[in-house]
Amino acid sequence: AQSVTQLDSHVSVSEGTPVLLRCNYSSSYSPSLFWYVQHPNKGLQLLLKYTSAATLVKGINGFEAEFKKSETSFHLTKPSAHMSDAAEYFCVVTTGGSYIPTFGRGTSLIVHP
Amino acid sequence: NAGVTQTPKFQVLKTGQSMTLQCAQDMNHNSMYWYRQDPGMGLRLIYYSASEGTTDKGEVPNGYNVSRLNKREFSLRLESAAPSQTSVYFCASSALGGHEQYFGPGTRLTVT
């Protein structure tokens, strides 16, 4: 069984300040974890993925995430927010080659000028 | 290289009407998926196709049918549309199950 919880439905930051989007997961086996971004009225785009290699994963647009097995977390961070980062972010888990990914409910990132 | 394409982009149906949403990918991926997205619910899997010739139900299959026409194409059919099927529908593909997915731009469906 697998599940994912995004701990915040909305996160609001000022431009130039750090971003932290939190994700906890539950998985019976070694998970694969993903972060996707969805801009308004668009499809989802892969930001980064963890598949049992390095625990610190770097993605596009300056985002990165750290896999912490002991905390069952995969939080997404960025040192400095940009206005263009305003979007919906989804944390996703799959387990053991399963064809069925489980999506979190999403976190809306709001960036203020 | 268009990635994943979906048609139509928008559709309005009356209750009881039928329609088919089309999806195609040009990345030679084995697996394809249909999701619906509703506010506050994230994405919910309707059906998926692990490989050409196979289809399986996801979390919310009731009221839908699918066809994996060939490796490239995966269609979703609503036989008798209901207002509860008003949603945004996304098609996705992946090289194999458990790998990263590539999403289409979505179809915005309203059932009145």
PDB file of C-alpha atoms in Angstrom:
ATOM      1  CA  ALA A   1       0.000   0.000   0.000  1.00  0.00           C
ATOM      2  CA  GLN A   2       1.136   3.541  -0.626  1.00  0.00           C
ATOM      3  CA  SER A   3      -0.079   7.008   0.255  1.00  0.00           C
ATOM      4  CA  VAL A   4       1.147  10.567   0.142  1.00  0.00           C
ATOM      5  CA  THR A   5       0.242  13.611   2.223  1.00  0.00           C
ATOM      6  CA  GLN A   6       1.019  17.158   1.252  1.00  0.00           C
ATOM      7  CA  LEU A   7       0.987  18.972   4.538  1.00  0.00           C
ATOM      8  CA  ASP A   8      -0.035  22.411   3.250  1.00  0.00           C
ATOM      9  CA  SER A   9      -2.809  23.178   0.798  1.00  0.00           C
ATOM     10  CA  HIS A  10      -1.468  26.729   0.304  1.00  0.00           C
ATOM     11  CA  VAL A  11       1.964  28.276   0.827  1.00  0.00           C
ATOM     12  CA  SER A  12       2.515  32.010   0.472  1.00  0.00           C
ATOM     13  CA  VAL A  13       5.991  33.556   0.094  1.00  0.00           C
ATOM     14  CA  SER A  14       7.522  36.805  -1.029  1.00  0.00           C
ATOM     15  CA  GLU A  15       9.631  36.941  -4.174  1.00  0.00           C
ATOM     16  CA  GLY A  16      13.278  36.264  -3.338  1.00  0.00           C
ATOM     17  CA  THR A  17      12.536  34.277  -0.147  1.00  0.00           C
ATOM     18  CA  PRO A  18      12.961  30.498   0.275  1.00  0.00           C
ATOM     19  CA  VAL A  19      10.272  28.013  -0.665  1.00  0.00           C
ATOM     20  CA  LEU A  20       9.425  24.859   1.311  1.00  0.00           C
ATOM     21  CA  LEU A  21       6.634  22.519   0.187  1.00  0.00           C
ATOM     22  CA  ARG A  22       6.187  19.521   2.461  1.00  0.00           C
ATOM     23  CA  CYS A  23       5.382  15.952   1.465  1.00  0.00           C
ATOM     24  CA  ASN A  24       5.197  12.804   3.593  1.00  0.00           C
ATOM     25  CA  TYR A  25       4.709   9.368   2.106  1.00  0.00           C
ATOM     26  CA  SER A  26       3.864   5.861   3.154  1.00  0.00           C
ATOM     27  CA  SER A  27       5.061   2.856   1.204  1.00  0.00           C
ATOM     28  CA  SER A  28       5.412  -0.872   1.862  1.00  0.00           C
ATOM     29  CA  TYR A  29       8.481  -1.131  -0.364  1.00  0.00           C
ATOM     30  CA  SER A  30      11.171   1.151  -1.691  1.00  0.00           C
ATOM     31  CA  PRO A  31       9.325   4.075  -3.224  1.00  0.00           C
ATOM     32  CA  SER A  32       9.883   6.186  -6.270  1.00  0.00           C
ATOM     33  CA  LEU A  33       8.940   9.788  -5.556  1.00  0.00           C
ATOM     34  CA  PHE A  34       8.175  12.654  -7.890  1.00  0.00           C
ATOM     35  CA  TRP A  35       7.284  16.327  -7.784  1.00  0.00           C
ATOM     36  CA  TYR A  36       5.206  17.792 -10.597  1.00  0.00           C
ATOM     37  CA  VAL A  37       4.244  21.410 -11.240  1.00  0.00           C
ATOM     38  CA  GLN A  38       1.038  22.620 -12.851  1.00  0.00           C
ATOM     39  CA  HIS A  39       0.706  26.189 -14.025  1.00  0.00           C
ATOM     40  CA  PRO A  40      -2.812  27.594 -14.474  1.00  0.00           C
ATOM     41  CA  ASN A  41      -4.760  25.894 -17.245  1.00  0.00           C
ATOM     42  CA  LYS A  42      -1.806  23.681 -18.158  1.00  0.00           C
ATOM     43  CA  GLY A  43      -0.890  20.039 -17.864  1.00  0.00           C
ATOM     44  CA  LEU A  44       1.540  18.702 -15.268  1.00  0.00           C
ATOM     45  CA  GLN A  45       5.288  18.885 -15.798  1.00  0.00           C
ATOM     46  CA  LEU A  46       7.925  16.827 -14.008  1.00  0.00           C
ATOM     47  CA  LEU A  47      10.108  18.902 -11.660  1.00  0.00           C
ATOM     48  CA  LEU A  48      12.274  16.128 -10.249  1.00  0.00           C
ATOM     49  CA  LYS A  49      12.300  12.454  -9.273  1.00  0.00           C
ATOM     50  CA  TYR A  50      13.860  10.146  -6.686  1.00  0.00           C
ATOM     51  CA  THR A  51      14.442   6.532  -7.689  1.00  0.00           C
ATOM     52  CA  SER A  52      16.853   5.147  -5.028  1.00  0.00           C
ATOM     53  CA  ALA A  53      20.018   6.878  -6.208  1.00  0.00           C
ATOM     54  CA  ALA A  54      21.214  10.085  -4.507  1.00  0.00           C
ATOM     55  CA  THR A  55      18.962  11.216  -1.673  1.00  0.00           C
ATOM     56  CA  LEU A  56      19.307  14.890  -2.636  1.00  0.00           C
ATOM     57  CA  VAL A  57      17.673  15.350  -5.991  1.00  0.00           C
ATOM     58  CA  LYS A  58      18.045  18.445  -8.149  1.00  0.00           C
ATOM     59  CA  GLY A  59      15.334  19.409 -10.590  1.00  0.00           C
ATOM     60  CA  ILE A  60      14.485  22.105 -13.066  1.00  0.00           C
ATOM     61  CA  ASN A  61      14.210  25.825 -12.287  1.00  0.00           C
ATOM     62  CA  GLY A  62      16.368  25.628  -9.165  1.00  0.00           C
ATOM     63  CA  PHE A  63      14.155  23.246  -7.213  1.00  0.00           C
ATOM     64  CA  GLU A  64      15.513  20.358  -5.188  1.00  0.00           C
ATOM     65  CA  ALA A  65      14.160  17.728  -2.804  1.00  0.00           C
ATOM     66  CA  GLU A  66      15.691  15.474  -0.190  1.00  0.00           C
ATOM     67  CA  PHE A  67      14.564  11.909   0.398  1.00  0.00           C
ATOM     68  CA  LYS A  68      14.595  11.143   4.144  1.00  0.00           C
ATOM     69  CA  LYS A  69      13.689   7.532   4.772  1.00  0.00           C
ATOM     70  CA  SER A  70      13.693   7.862   8.559  1.00  0.00           C
ATOM     71  CA  GLU A  71      11.156  10.687   8.365  1.00  0.00           C
ATOM     72  CA  THR A  72       9.289   9.294   5.326  1.00  0.00           C
ATOM     73  CA  SER A  73       9.507  12.748   3.791  1.00  0.00           C
ATOM     74  CA  PHE A  74      10.333  14.236   0.405  1.00  0.00           C
ATOM     75  CA  HIS A  75      10.091  17.997   0.861  1.00  0.00           C
ATOM     76  CA  LEU A  76      10.568  20.366  -2.076  1.00  0.00           C
ATOM     77  CA  THR A  77      12.732  23.458  -1.640  1.00  0.00           C
ATOM     78  CA  LYS A  78      14.028  26.417  -3.596  1.00  0.00           C
ATOM     79  CA  PRO A  79      16.408  29.046  -2.187  1.00  0.00           C
ATOM     80  CA  SER A  80      14.747  32.049  -3.792  1.00  0.00           C
ATOM     81  CA  ALA A  81      11.191  32.235  -5.120  1.00  0.00           C
ATOM     82  CA  HIS A  82      10.394  33.844  -8.445  1.00  0.00           C
ATOM     83  CA  MET A  83       7.021  35.149  -9.560  1.00  0.00           C
ATOM     84  CA  SER A  84       6.948  32.489 -12.270  1.00  0.00           C
ATOM     85  CA  ASP A  85       7.027  29.775  -9.560  1.00  0.00           C
ATOM     86  CA  ALA A  86       3.412  30.525  -8.648  1.00  0.00           C
ATOM     87  CA  ALA A  87       1.615  27.273  -9.495  1.00  0.00           C
ATOM     88  CA  GLU A  88       0.152  24.054  -8.074  1.00  0.00           C
ATOM     89  CA  TYR A  89       2.663  21.428  -6.954  1.00  0.00           C
ATOM     90  CA  PHE A  90       1.963  17.711  -6.634  1.00  0.00           C
ATOM     91  CA  CYS A  91       3.946  15.083  -4.754  1.00  0.00           C
ATOM     92  CA  VAL A  92       3.569  11.557  -6.194  1.00  0.00           C
ATOM     93  CA  VAL A  93       4.642   8.115  -4.959  1.00  0.00           C
ATOM     94  CA  THR A  94       4.866   4.776  -6.734  1.00  0.00           C
ATOM     95  CA  THR A  95       6.044   1.501  -5.259  1.00  0.00           C
ATOM     96  CA  GLY A  96       7.889  -1.466  -6.673  1.00  0.00           C
ATOM     97  CA  GLY A  97       7.209  -0.834 -10.344  1.00  0.00           C
ATOM     98  CA  SER A  98       3.497  -0.356  -9.723  1.00  0.00           C
ATOM     99  CA  TYR A  99       1.568   1.096 -12.619  1.00  0.00           C
ATOM    100  CA  ILE A 100      -0.630   3.061 -10.247  1.00  0.00           C
ATOM    101  CA  PRO A 101       0.911   6.249  -8.867  1.00  0.00           C
ATOM    102  CA  THR A 102      -0.669   7.969  -5.884  1.00  0.00           C
ATOM    103  CA  PHE A 103      -0.964  11.755  -6.050  1.00  0.00           C
ATOM    104  CA  GLY A 104      -1.082  14.157  -3.163  1.00  0.00           C
ATOM    105  CA  ARG A 105      -3.881  16.704  -3.170  1.00  0.00           C
ATOM    106  CA  GLY A 106      -1.551  19.479  -4.216  1.00  0.00           C
ATOM    107  CA  THR A 107      -0.035  22.616  -2.703  1.00  0.00           C
ATOM    108  CA  SER A 108      -0.785  25.979  -4.210  1.00  0.00           C
ATOM    109  CA  LEU A 109       2.304  28.227  -4.125  1.00  0.00           C
ATOM    110  CA  ILE A 110       1.534  31.933  -4.058  1.00  0.00           C
ATOM    111  CA  VAL A 111       4.391  34.361  -4.672  1.00  0.00           C
ATOM    112  CA  HIS A 112       3.970  38.005  -3.645  1.00  0.00           C
ATOM    113  CA  PRO A 113       6.019  40.798  -5.264  1.00  0.00           C
TER     114      PRO A 113
ATOM    115  CA  ASN B   1       8.071  15.766 -31.128  1.00  0.00           C
ATOM    116  CA  ALA B   2       4.632  16.771 -29.789  1.00  0.00           C
ATOM    117  CA  GLY B   3       4.743  14.635 -26.606  1.00  0.00           C
ATOM    118  CA  VAL B   4       1.198  13.885 -25.426  1.00  0.00           C
ATOM    119  CA  THR B   5      -1.691  15.438 -27.326  1.00  0.00           C
ATOM    120  CA  GLN B   6      -5.366  15.490 -26.365  1.00  0.00           C
ATOM    121  CA  THR B   7      -8.505  16.394 -28.283  1.00  0.00           C
ATOM    122  CA  PRO B   8     -10.736  18.256 -27.807  1.00  0.00           C
ATOM    123  CA  LYS B   9      -9.481  21.013 -25.493  1.00  0.00           C
ATOM    124  CA  PHE B  10     -12.987  22.011 -24.405  1.00  0.00           C
ATOM    125  CA  GLN B  11     -16.355  20.281 -24.578  1.00  0.00           C
ATOM    126  CA  VAL B  12     -19.852  20.970 -23.305  1.00  0.00           C
ATOM    127  CA  LEU B  13     -22.292  18.060 -23.172  1.00  0.00           C
ATOM    128  CA  LYS B  14     -25.871  17.647 -22.092  1.00  0.00           C
ATOM    129  CA  THR B  15     -26.726  14.940 -19.589  1.00  0.00           C
ATOM    130  CA  GLY B  16     -27.041  11.611 -21.352  1.00  0.00           C
ATOM    131  CA  GLN B  17     -24.902  12.491 -24.355  1.00  0.00           C
ATOM    132  CA  SER B  18     -21.840  10.447 -25.220  1.00  0.00           C
ATOM    133  CA  MET B  19     -18.370  11.447 -26.328  1.00  0.00           C
ATOM    134  CA  THR B  20     -14.845  10.146 -26.746  1.00  0.00           C
ATOM    135  CA  LEU B  21     -11.720  11.915 -25.567  1.00  0.00           C
ATOM    136  CA  GLN B  22      -8.695  11.187 -27.691  1.00  0.00           C
ATOM    137  CA  CYS B  23      -5.085  10.917 -26.532  1.00  0.00           C
ATOM    138  CA  ALA B  24      -1.915  10.177 -28.488  1.00  0.00           C
ATOM    139  CA  GLN B  25       1.782  10.065 -27.579  1.00  0.00           C
ATOM    140  CA  ASP B  26       4.802  10.003 -29.868  1.00  0.00           C
ATOM    141  CA  MET B  27       7.448   8.922 -27.321  1.00  0.00           C
ATOM    142  CA  ASN B  28       7.068   5.160 -27.887  1.00  0.00           C
ATOM    143  CA  HIS B  29       5.873   4.767 -24.297  1.00  0.00           C
ATOM    144  CA  ASN B  30       4.382   1.494 -23.131  1.00  0.00           C
ATOM    145  CA  SER B  31       2.030   2.790 -20.433  1.00  0.00           C
ATOM    146  CA  MET B  32      -0.808   5.289 -20.733  1.00  0.00           C
ATOM    147  CA  TYR B  33      -3.236   6.749 -18.199  1.00  0.00           C
ATOM    148  CA  TRP B  34      -6.430   8.749 -17.892  1.00  0.00           C
ATOM    149  CA  TYR B  35      -6.991  11.027 -14.892  1.00  0.00           C
ATOM    150  CA  ARG B  36      -9.619  13.473 -13.797  1.00  0.00           C
ATOM    151  CA  GLN B  37      -8.809  16.580 -11.790  1.00  0.00           C
ATOM    152  CA  ASP B  38     -11.339  18.220  -9.519  1.00  0.00           C
ATOM    153  CA  PRO B  39     -10.716  21.143  -7.131  1.00  0.00           C
ATOM    154  CA  GLY B  40      -9.084  20.025  -3.888  1.00  0.00           C
ATOM    155  CA  MET B  41      -8.965  16.365  -4.986  1.00  0.00           C
ATOM    156  CA  GLY B  42      -5.633  16.182  -6.779  1.00  0.00           C
ATOM    157  CA  LEU B  43      -5.577  13.777  -9.724  1.00  0.00           C
ATOM    158  CA  ARG B  44      -7.587  10.582  -9.602  1.00  0.00           C
ATOM    159  CA  LEU B  45      -6.834   7.672 -11.902  1.00  0.00           C
ATOM    160  CA  ILE B  46      -9.742   6.538 -14.063  1.00  0.00           C
ATOM    161  CA  TYR B  47      -8.128   3.820 -16.193  1.00  0.00           C
ATOM    162  CA  TYR B  48      -4.665   2.860 -17.259  1.00  0.00           C
ATOM    163  CA  SER B  49      -3.014   0.697 -19.876  1.00  0.00           C
ATOM    164  CA  ALA B  50       0.217  -0.940 -18.768  1.00  0.00           C
ATOM    165  CA  SER B  51       1.036  -1.946 -22.326  1.00  0.00           C
ATOM    166  CA  GLU B  52      -0.581  -2.220 -25.733  1.00  0.00           C
ATOM    167  CA  GLY B  53      -3.493  -4.638 -25.550  1.00  0.00           C
ATOM    168  CA  THR B  54      -4.188  -4.283 -21.821  1.00  0.00           C
ATOM    169  CA  THR B  55      -6.386  -1.941 -19.809  1.00  0.00           C
ATOM    170  CA  ASP B  56      -7.224  -1.844 -16.107  1.00  0.00           C
ATOM    171  CA  LYS B  57      -9.482   0.121 -13.808  1.00  0.00           C
ATOM    172  CA  GLY B  58      -8.119   2.831 -11.598  1.00  0.00           C
ATOM    173  CA  GLU B  59      -9.644   4.560  -8.609  1.00  0.00           C
ATOM    174  CA  VAL B  60     -12.758   6.040 -10.270  1.00  0.00           C
ATOM    175  CA  PRO B  61     -13.724   3.962 -13.374  1.00  0.00           C
ATOM    176  CA  ASN B  62     -17.524   4.064 -13.093  1.00  0.00           C
ATOM    177  CA  GLY B  63     -19.191   5.740 -16.067  1.00  0.00           C
ATOM    178  CA  TYR B  64     -16.139   5.456 -18.303  1.00  0.00           C
ATOM    179  CA  ASN B  65     -14.677   3.032 -20.829  1.00  0.00           C
ATOM    180  CA  VAL B  66     -11.310   3.024 -22.547  1.00  0.00           C
ATOM    181  CA  SER B  67      -9.657   1.638 -25.640  1.00  0.00           C
ATOM    182  CA  ARG B  68      -5.941   1.203 -26.230  1.00  0.00           C
ATOM    183  CA  LEU B  69      -6.173   1.467 -29.996  1.00  0.00           C
ATOM    184  CA  ASN B  70      -2.455   0.895 -30.589  1.00  0.00           C
ATOM    185  CA  LYS B  71       0.770   1.777 -28.815  1.00  0.00           C
ATOM    186  CA  ARG B  72       0.303   5.490 -29.529  1.00  0.00           C
ATOM    187  CA  GLU B  73      -3.385   6.032 -28.794  1.00  0.00           C
ATOM    188  CA  PHE B  74      -5.571   5.641 -25.722  1.00  0.00           C
ATOM    189  CA  SER B  75      -9.152   6.916 -25.802  1.00  0.00           C
ATOM    190  CA  LEU B  76     -11.653   7.553 -23.008  1.00  0.00           C
ATOM    191  CA  ARG B  77     -15.386   7.217 -23.643  1.00  0.00           C
ATOM    192  CA  LEU B  78     -18.305   8.569 -21.684  1.00  0.00           C
ATOM    193  CA  GLU B  79     -21.344   6.566 -22.746  1.00  0.00           C
ATOM    194  CA  SER B  80     -23.987   8.637 -20.941  1.00  0.00           C
ATOM    195  CA  ALA B  81     -22.566  11.821 -19.479  1.00  0.00           C
ATOM    196  CA  ALA B  82     -23.639  12.990 -16.022  1.00  0.00           C
ATOM    197  CA  PRO B  83     -23.063  16.363 -14.296  1.00  0.00           C
ATOM    198  CA  SER B  84     -20.740  14.572 -11.827  1.00  0.00           C
ATOM    199  CA  GLN B  85     -18.379  13.984 -14.756  1.00  0.00           C
ATOM    200  CA  THR B  86     -17.769  17.710 -15.151  1.00  0.00           C
ATOM    201  CA  SER B  87     -14.015  17.889 -14.686  1.00  0.00           C
ATOM    202  CA  VAL B  88     -10.654  18.408 -16.335  1.00  0.00           C
ATOM    203  CA  TYR B  89      -9.347  15.214 -17.905  1.00  0.00           C
ATOM    204  CA  PHE B  90      -5.659  14.529 -18.368  1.00  0.00           C
ATOM    205  CA  CYS B  91      -3.975  11.827 -20.366  1.00  0.00           C
ATOM    206  CA  ALA B  92      -0.435  10.774 -19.448  1.00  0.00           C
ATOM    207  CA  SER B  93       2.142   8.285 -20.639  1.00  0.00           C
ATOM    208  CA  SER B  94       5.267   6.721 -19.196  1.00  0.00           C
ATOM    209  CA  ALA B  95       7.974   4.477 -20.586  1.00  0.00           C
ATOM    210  CA  LEU B  96       7.131   1.823 -18.001  1.00  0.00           C
ATOM    211  CA  GLY B  97       4.981   1.588 -14.888  1.00  0.00           C
ATOM    212  CA  GLY B  98       6.433   3.532 -11.990  1.00  0.00           C
ATOM    213  CA  HIS B  99       8.469   5.825 -14.195  1.00  0.00           C
ATOM    214  CA  GLU B 100       7.898   9.534 -14.605  1.00  0.00           C
ATOM    215  CA  GLN B 101       4.779  10.491 -16.486  1.00  0.00           C
ATOM    216  CA  TYR B 102       4.315  12.963 -19.310  1.00  0.00           C
ATOM    217  CA  PHE B 103       0.999  14.778 -19.383  1.00  0.00           C
ATOM    218  CA  GLY B 104      -1.170  16.214 -22.099  1.00  0.00           C
ATOM    219  CA  PRO B 105      -2.660  19.730 -21.865  1.00  0.00           C
ATOM    220  CA  GLY B 106      -6.052  18.489 -20.661  1.00  0.00           C
ATOM    221  CA  THR B 107      -9.682  18.499 -21.794  1.00  0.00           C
ATOM    222  CA  ARG B 108     -12.126  20.720 -19.914  1.00  0.00           C
ATOM    223  CA  LEU B 109     -15.500  18.984 -19.926  1.00  0.00           C
ATOM    224  CA  THR B 110     -18.747  20.490 -18.686  1.00  0.00           C
ATOM    225  CA  VAL B 111     -21.902  18.395 -18.451  1.00  0.00           C
ATOM    226  CA  THR B 112     -25.128  20.369 -18.034  1.00  0.00           C
TER     227      THR B 112
END
